[in-house]
mmCIF file of N, CA and C in Angstrom:
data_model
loop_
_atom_site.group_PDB
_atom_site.id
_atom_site.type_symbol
_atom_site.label_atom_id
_atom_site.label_comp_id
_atom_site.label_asym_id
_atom_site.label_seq_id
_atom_site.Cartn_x
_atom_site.Cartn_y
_atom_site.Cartn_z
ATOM 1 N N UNK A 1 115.490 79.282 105.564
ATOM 2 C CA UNK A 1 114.692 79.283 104.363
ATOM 3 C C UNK A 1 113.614 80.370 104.442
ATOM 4 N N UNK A 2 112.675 80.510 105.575
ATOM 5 C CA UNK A 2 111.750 81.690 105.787
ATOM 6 C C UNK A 2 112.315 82.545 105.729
ATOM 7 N N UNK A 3 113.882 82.944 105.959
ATOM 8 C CA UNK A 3 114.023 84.309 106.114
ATOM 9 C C UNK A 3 114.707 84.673 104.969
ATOM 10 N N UNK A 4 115.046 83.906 104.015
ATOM 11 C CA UNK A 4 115.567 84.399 102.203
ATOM 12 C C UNK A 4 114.097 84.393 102.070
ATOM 13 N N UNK A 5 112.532 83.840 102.137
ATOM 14 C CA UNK A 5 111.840 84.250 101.737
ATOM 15 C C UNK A 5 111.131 85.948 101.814
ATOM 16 N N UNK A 6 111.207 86.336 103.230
ATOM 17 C CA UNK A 6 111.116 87.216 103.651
ATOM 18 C C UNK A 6 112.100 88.364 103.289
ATOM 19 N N UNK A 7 113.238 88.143 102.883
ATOM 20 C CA UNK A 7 114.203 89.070 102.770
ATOM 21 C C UNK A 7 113.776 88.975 101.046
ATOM 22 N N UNK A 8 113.167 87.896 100.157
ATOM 23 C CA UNK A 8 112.649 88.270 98.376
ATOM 24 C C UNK A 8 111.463 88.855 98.621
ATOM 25 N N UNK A 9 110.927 88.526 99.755
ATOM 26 C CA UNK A 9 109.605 89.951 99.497
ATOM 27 C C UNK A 9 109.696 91.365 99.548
ATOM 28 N N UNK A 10 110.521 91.604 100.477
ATOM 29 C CA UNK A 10 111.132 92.755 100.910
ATOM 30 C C UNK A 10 111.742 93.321 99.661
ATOM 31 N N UNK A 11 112.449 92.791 99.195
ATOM 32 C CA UNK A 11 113.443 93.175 97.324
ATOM 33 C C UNK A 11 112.265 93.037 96.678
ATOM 34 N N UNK A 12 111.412 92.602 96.729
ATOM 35 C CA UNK A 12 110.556 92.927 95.603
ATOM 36 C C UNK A 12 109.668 93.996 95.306
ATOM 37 N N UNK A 13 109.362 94.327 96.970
ATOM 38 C CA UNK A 13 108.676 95.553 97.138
ATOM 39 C C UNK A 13 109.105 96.366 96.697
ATOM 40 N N UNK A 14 110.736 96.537 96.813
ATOM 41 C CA UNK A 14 111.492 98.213 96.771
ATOM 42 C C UNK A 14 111.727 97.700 95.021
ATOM 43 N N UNK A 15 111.614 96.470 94.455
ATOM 44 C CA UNK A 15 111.629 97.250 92.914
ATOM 45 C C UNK A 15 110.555 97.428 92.837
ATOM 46 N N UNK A 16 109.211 96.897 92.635
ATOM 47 C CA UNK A 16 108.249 97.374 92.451
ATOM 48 C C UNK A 16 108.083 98.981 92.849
ATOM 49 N N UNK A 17 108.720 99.889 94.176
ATOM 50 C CA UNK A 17 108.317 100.877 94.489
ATOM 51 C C UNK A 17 109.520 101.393 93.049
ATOM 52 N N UNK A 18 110.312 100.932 92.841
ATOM 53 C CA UNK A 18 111.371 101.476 91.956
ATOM 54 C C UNK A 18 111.189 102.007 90.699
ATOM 55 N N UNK A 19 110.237 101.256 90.103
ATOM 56 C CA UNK A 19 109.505 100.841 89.004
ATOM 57 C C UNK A 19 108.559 102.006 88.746
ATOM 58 N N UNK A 20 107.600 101.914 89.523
ATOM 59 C CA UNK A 20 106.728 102.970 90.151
ATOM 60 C C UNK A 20 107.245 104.177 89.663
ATOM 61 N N UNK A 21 107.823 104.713 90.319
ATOM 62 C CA UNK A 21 108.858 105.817 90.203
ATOM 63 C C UNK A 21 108.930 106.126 88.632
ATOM 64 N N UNK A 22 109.656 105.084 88.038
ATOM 65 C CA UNK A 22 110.527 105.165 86.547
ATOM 66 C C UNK A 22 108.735 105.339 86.096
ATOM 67 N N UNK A 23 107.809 104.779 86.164
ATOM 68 C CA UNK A 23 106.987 104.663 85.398
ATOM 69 C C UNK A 23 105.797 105.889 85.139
ATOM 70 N N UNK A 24 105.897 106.559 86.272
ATOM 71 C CA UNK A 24 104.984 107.485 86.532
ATOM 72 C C UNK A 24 106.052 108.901 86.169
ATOM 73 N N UNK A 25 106.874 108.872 86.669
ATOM 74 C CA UNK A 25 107.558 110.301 86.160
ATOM 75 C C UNK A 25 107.939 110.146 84.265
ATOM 76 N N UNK A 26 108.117 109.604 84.154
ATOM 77 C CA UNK A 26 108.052 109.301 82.516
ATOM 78 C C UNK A 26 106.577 109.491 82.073
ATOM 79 N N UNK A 27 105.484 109.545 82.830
ATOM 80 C CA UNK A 27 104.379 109.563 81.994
ATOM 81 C C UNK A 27 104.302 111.106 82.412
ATOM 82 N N UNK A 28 104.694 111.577 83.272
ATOM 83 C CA UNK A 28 104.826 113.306 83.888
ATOM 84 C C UNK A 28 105.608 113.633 82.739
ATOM 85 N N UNK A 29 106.614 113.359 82.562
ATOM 86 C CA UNK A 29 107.475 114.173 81.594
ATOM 87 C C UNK A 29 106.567 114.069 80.050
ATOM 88 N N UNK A 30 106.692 113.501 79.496
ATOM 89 C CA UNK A 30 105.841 112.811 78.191
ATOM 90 C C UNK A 30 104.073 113.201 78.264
ATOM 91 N N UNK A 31 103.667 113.904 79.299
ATOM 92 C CA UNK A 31 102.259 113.626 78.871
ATOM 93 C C UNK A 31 101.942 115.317 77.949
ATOM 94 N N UNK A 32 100.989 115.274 77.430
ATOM 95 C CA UNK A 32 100.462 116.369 76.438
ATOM 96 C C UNK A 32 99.208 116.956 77.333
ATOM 97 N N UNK A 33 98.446 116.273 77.483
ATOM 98 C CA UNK A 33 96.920 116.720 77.735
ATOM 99 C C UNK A 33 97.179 116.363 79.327
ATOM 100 N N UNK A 34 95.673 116.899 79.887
ATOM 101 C CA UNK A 34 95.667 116.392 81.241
ATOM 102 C C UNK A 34 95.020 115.242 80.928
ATOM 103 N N UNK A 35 93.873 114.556 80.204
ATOM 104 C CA UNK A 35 93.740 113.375 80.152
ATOM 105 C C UNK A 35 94.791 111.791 80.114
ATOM 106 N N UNK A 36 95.895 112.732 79.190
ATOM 107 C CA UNK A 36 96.873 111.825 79.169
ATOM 108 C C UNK A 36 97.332 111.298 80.380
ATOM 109 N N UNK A 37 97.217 112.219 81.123
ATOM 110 C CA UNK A 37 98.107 112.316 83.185
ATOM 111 C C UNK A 37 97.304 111.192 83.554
ATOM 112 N N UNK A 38 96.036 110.987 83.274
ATOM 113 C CA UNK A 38 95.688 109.861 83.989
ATOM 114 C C UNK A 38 95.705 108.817 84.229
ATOM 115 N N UNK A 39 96.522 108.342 82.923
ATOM 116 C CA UNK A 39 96.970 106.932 82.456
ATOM 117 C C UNK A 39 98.309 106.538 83.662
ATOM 118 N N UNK A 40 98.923 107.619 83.992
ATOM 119 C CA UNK A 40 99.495 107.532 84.826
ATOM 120 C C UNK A 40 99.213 106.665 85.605
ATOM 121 N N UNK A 41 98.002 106.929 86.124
ATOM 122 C CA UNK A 41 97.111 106.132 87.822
ATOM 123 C C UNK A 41 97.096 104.875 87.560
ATOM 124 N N UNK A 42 97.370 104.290 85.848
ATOM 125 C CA UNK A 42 96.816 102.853 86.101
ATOM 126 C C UNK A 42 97.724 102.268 86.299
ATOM 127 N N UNK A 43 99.312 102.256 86.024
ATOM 128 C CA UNK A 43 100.491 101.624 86.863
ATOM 129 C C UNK A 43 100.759 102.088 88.028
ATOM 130 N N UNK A 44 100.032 102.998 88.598
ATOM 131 C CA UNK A 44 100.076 103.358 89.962
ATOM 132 C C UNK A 44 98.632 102.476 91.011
ATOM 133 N N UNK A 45 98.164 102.294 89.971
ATOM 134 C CA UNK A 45 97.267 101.911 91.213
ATOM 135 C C UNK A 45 97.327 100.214 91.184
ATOM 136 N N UNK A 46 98.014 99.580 89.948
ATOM 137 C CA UNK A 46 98.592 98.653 90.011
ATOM 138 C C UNK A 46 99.348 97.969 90.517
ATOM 139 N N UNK A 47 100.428 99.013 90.557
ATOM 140 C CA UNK A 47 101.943 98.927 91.128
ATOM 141 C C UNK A 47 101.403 98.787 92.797
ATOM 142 N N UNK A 48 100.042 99.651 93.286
ATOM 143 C CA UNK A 48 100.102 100.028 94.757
ATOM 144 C C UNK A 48 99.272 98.671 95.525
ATOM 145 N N UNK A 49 98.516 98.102 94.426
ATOM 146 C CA UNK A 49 97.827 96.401 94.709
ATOM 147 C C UNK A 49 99.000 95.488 94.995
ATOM 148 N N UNK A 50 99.642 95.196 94.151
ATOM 149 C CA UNK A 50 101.292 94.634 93.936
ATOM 150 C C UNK A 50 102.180 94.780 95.004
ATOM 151 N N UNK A 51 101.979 95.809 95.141
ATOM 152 C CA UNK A 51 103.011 95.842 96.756
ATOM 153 C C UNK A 51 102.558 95.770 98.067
ATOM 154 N N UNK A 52 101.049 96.068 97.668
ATOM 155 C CA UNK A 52 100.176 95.286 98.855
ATOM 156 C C UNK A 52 100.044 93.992 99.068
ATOM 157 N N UNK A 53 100.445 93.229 97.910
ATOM 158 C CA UNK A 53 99.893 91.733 97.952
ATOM 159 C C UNK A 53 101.560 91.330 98.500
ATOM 160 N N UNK A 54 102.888 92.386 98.298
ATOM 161 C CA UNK A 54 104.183 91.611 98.601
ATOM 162 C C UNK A 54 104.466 91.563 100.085
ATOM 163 N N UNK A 55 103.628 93.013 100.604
ATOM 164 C CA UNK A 55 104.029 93.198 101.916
ATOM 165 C C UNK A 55 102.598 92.390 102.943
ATOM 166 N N UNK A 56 101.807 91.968 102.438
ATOM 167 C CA UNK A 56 100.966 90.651 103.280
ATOM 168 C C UNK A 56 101.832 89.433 103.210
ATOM 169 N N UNK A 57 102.073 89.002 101.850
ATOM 170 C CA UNK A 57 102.820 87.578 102.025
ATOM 171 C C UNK A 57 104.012 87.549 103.168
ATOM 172 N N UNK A 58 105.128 89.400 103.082
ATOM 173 C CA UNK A 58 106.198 89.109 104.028
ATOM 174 C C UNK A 58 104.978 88.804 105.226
ATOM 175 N N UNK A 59 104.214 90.082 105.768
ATOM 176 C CA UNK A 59 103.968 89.416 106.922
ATOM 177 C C UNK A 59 103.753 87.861 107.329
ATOM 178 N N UNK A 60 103.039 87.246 106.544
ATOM 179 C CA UNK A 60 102.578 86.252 106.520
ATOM 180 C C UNK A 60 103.317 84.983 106.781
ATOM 181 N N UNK A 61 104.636 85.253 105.667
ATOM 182 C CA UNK A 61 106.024 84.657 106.559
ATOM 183 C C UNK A 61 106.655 84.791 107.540
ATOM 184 N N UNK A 62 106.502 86.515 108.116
ATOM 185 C CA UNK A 62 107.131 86.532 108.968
ATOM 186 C C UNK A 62 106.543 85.893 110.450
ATOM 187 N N UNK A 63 105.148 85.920 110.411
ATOM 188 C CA UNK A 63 104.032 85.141 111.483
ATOM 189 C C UNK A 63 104.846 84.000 111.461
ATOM 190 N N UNK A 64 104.724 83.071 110.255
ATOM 191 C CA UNK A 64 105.125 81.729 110.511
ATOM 192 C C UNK A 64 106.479 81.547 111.037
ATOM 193 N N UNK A 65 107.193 82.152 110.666
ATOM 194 C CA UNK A 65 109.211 82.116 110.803
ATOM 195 C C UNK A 65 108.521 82.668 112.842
ATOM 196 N N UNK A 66 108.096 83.423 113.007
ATOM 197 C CA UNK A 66 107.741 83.844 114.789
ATOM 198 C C UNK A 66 107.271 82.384 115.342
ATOM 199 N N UNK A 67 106.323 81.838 114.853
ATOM 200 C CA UNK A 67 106.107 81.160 115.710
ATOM 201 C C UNK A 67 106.679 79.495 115.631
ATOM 202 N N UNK A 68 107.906 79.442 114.101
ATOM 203 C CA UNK A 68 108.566 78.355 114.536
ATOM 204 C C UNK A 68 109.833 78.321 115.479
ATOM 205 N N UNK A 69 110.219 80.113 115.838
ATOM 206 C CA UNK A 69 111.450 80.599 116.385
ATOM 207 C C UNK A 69 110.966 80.356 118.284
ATOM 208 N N UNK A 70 109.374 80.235 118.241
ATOM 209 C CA UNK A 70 108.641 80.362 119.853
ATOM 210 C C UNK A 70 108.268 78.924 120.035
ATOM 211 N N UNK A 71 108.015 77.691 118.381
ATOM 212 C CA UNK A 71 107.957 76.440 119.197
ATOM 213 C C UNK A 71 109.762 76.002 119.264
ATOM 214 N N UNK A 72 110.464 76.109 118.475
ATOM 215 C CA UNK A 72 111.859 75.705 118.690
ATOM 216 C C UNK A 72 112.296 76.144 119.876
ATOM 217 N N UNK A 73 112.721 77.037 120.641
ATOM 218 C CA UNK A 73 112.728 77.620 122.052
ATOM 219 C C UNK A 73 111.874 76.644 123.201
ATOM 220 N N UNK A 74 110.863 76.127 123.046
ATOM 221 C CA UNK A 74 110.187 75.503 123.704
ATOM 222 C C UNK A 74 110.367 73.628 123.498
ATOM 223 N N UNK A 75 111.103 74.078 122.504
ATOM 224 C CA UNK A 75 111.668 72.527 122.620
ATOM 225 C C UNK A 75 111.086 71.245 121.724
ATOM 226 N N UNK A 76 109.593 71.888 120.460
ATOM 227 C CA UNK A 76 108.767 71.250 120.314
ATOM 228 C C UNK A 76 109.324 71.449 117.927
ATOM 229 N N UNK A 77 109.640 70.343 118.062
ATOM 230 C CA UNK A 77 110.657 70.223 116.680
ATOM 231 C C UNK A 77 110.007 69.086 115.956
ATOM 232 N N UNK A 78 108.723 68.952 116.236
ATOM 233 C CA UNK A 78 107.888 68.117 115.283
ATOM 234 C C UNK A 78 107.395 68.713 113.865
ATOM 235 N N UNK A 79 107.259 69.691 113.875
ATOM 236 C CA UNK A 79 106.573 70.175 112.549
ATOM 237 C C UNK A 79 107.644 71.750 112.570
ATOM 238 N N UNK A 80 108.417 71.929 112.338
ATOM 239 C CA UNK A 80 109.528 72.586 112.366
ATOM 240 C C UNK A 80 109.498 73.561 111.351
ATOM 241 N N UNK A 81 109.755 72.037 110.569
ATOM 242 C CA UNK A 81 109.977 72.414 108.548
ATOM 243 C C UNK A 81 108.884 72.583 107.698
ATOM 244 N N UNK A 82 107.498 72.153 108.884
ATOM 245 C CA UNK A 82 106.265 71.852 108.020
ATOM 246 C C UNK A 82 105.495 73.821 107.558
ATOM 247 N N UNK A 83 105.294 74.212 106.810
ATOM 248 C CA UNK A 83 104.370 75.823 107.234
ATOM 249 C C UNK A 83 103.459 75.475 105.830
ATOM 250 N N UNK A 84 102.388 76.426 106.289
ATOM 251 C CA UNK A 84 101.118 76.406 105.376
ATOM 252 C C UNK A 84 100.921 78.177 105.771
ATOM 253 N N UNK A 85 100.668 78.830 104.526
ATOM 254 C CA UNK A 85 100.345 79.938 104.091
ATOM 255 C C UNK A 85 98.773 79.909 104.535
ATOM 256 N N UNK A 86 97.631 80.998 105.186
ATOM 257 C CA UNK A 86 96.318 80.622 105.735
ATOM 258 C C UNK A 86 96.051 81.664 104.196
ATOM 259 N N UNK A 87 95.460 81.260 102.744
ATOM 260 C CA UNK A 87 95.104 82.700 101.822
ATOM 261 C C UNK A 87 93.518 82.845 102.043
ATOM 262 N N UNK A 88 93.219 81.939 102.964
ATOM 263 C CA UNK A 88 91.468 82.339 103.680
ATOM 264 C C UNK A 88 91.469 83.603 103.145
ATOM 265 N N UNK A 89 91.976 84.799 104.308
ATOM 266 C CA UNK A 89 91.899 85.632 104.945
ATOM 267 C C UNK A 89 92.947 86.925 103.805
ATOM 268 N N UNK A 90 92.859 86.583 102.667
ATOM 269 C CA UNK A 90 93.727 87.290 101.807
ATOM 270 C C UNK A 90 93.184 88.558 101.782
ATOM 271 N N UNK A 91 92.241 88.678 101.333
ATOM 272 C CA UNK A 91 91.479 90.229 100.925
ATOM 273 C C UNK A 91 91.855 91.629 102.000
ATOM 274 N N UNK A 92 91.324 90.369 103.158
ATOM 275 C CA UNK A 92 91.352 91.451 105.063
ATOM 276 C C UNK A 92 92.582 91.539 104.762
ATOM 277 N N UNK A 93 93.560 90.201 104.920
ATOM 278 C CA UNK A 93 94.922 90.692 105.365
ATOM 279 C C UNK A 93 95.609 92.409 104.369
ATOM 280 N N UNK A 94 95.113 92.051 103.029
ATOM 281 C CA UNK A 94 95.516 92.980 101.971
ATOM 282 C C UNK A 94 95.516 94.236 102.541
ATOM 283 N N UNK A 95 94.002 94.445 103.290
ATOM 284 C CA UNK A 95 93.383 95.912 103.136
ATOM 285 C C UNK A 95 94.333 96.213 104.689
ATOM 286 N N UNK A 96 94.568 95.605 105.424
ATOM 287 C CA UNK A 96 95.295 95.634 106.744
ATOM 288 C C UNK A 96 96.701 96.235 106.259
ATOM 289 N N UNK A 97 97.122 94.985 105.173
ATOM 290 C CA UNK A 97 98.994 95.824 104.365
ATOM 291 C C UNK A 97 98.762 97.350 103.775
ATOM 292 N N UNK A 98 97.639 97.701 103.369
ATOM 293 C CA UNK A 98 97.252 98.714 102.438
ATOM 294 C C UNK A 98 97.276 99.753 103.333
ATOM 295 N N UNK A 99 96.966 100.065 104.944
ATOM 296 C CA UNK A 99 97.212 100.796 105.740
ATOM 297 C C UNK A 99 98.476 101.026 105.939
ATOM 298 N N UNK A 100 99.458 100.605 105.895
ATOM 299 C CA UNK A 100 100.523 100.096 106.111
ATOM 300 C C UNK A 100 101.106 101.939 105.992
ATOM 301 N N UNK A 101 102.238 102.480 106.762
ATOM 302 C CA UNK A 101 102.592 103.350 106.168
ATOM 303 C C UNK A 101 103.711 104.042 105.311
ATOM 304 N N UNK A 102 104.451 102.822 104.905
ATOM 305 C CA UNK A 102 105.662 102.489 103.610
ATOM 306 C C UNK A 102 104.510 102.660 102.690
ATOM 307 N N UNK A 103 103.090 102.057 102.624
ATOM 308 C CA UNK A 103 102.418 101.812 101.195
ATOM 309 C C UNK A 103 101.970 103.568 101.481
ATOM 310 N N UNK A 104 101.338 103.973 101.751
ATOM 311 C CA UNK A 104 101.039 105.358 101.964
ATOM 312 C C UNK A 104 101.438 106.382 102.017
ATOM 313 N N UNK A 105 102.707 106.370 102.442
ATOM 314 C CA UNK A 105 103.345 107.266 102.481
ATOM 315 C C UNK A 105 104.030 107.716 100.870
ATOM 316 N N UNK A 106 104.307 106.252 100.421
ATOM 317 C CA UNK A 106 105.203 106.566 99.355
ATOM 318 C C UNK A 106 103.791 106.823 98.162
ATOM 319 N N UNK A 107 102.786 105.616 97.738
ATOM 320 C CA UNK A 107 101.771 106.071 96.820
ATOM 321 C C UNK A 107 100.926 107.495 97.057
ATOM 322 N N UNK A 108 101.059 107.556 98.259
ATOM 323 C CA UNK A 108 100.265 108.971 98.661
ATOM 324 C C UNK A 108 100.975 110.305 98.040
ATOM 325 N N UNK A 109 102.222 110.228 98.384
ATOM 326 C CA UNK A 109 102.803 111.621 97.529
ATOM 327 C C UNK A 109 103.562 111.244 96.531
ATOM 328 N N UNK A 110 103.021 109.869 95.493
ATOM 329 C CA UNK A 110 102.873 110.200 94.227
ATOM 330 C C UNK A 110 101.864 110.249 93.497
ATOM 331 N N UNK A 111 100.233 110.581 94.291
ATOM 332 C CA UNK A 111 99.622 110.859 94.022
ATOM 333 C C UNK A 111 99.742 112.451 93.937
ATOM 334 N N UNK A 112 99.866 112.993 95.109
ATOM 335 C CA UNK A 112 100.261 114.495 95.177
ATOM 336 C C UNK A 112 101.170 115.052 94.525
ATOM 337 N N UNK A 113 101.975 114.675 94.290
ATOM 338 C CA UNK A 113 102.988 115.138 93.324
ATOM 339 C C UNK A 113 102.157 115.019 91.772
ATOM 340 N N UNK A 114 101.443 114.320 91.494
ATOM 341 C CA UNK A 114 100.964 114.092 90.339
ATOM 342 C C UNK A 114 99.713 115.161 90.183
ATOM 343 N N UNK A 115 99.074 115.217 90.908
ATOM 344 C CA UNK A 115 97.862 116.351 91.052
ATOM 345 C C UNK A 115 98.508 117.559 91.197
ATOM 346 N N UNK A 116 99.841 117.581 91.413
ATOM 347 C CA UNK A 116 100.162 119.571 91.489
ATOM 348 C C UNK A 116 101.036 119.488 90.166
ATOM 349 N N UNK A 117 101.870 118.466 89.730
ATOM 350 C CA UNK A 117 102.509 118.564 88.420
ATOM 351 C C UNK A 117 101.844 118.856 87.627
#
């Protein structure tokens, strides 16, 4: 079950990065003014929150799916099935995914691509 969760975060990221794509080069092709270009940034910087918030939750599953794979091994099958998400720590964890360098790499040179287009 953790790991179809982990494997829909993962698909969600790459449409969201997909999306991205369709959404920002369509505003490249179509724009008139340079003011117009900027409207660009706001499904980009949307899209780049969004895939920050998909790639914390995978981690977040993937922590839990680790350490029911390290108590099962050990033999300890009491709370197995039980998991709790910690969203304390949402903001940190975010800015931690936001380093990430899938998120950077890819929003970063469509920022650059957008500033030399």
């Amino acid at each position: 079950m953790l790991q179809e969760i982990i494997k829909r975060m993962a698909e969600n990221s790459f449409k969201i990065k997909a999306w991205t794509i369709t959404l920002i080069v369509t505003a490249i092709i179509f724009r008139g003014k340079i003011e117009n270009s900027l409207i660009a940034l706001i499904p980009l910087v949307a899209f780049f929150v969004l895939d920050t918030y998909y790639l914390t939750m995978e981690r977040n599953f993937k922590k839990i799916y680790n350490n029911k794979v390290d108590k099962f091994h050990k033999g300890d099958f009491g709370d197995i099935f039980k998991f709790k998400i910690d969203n304390a720590n949402i903001v940190y964890d975010m800015i931690n995914a936001s380093k990430s360098a899938s998120i950077w790499l890819f929003y970063g040179g469509i920022c650059l691509l957008g500033f030399f287009v």
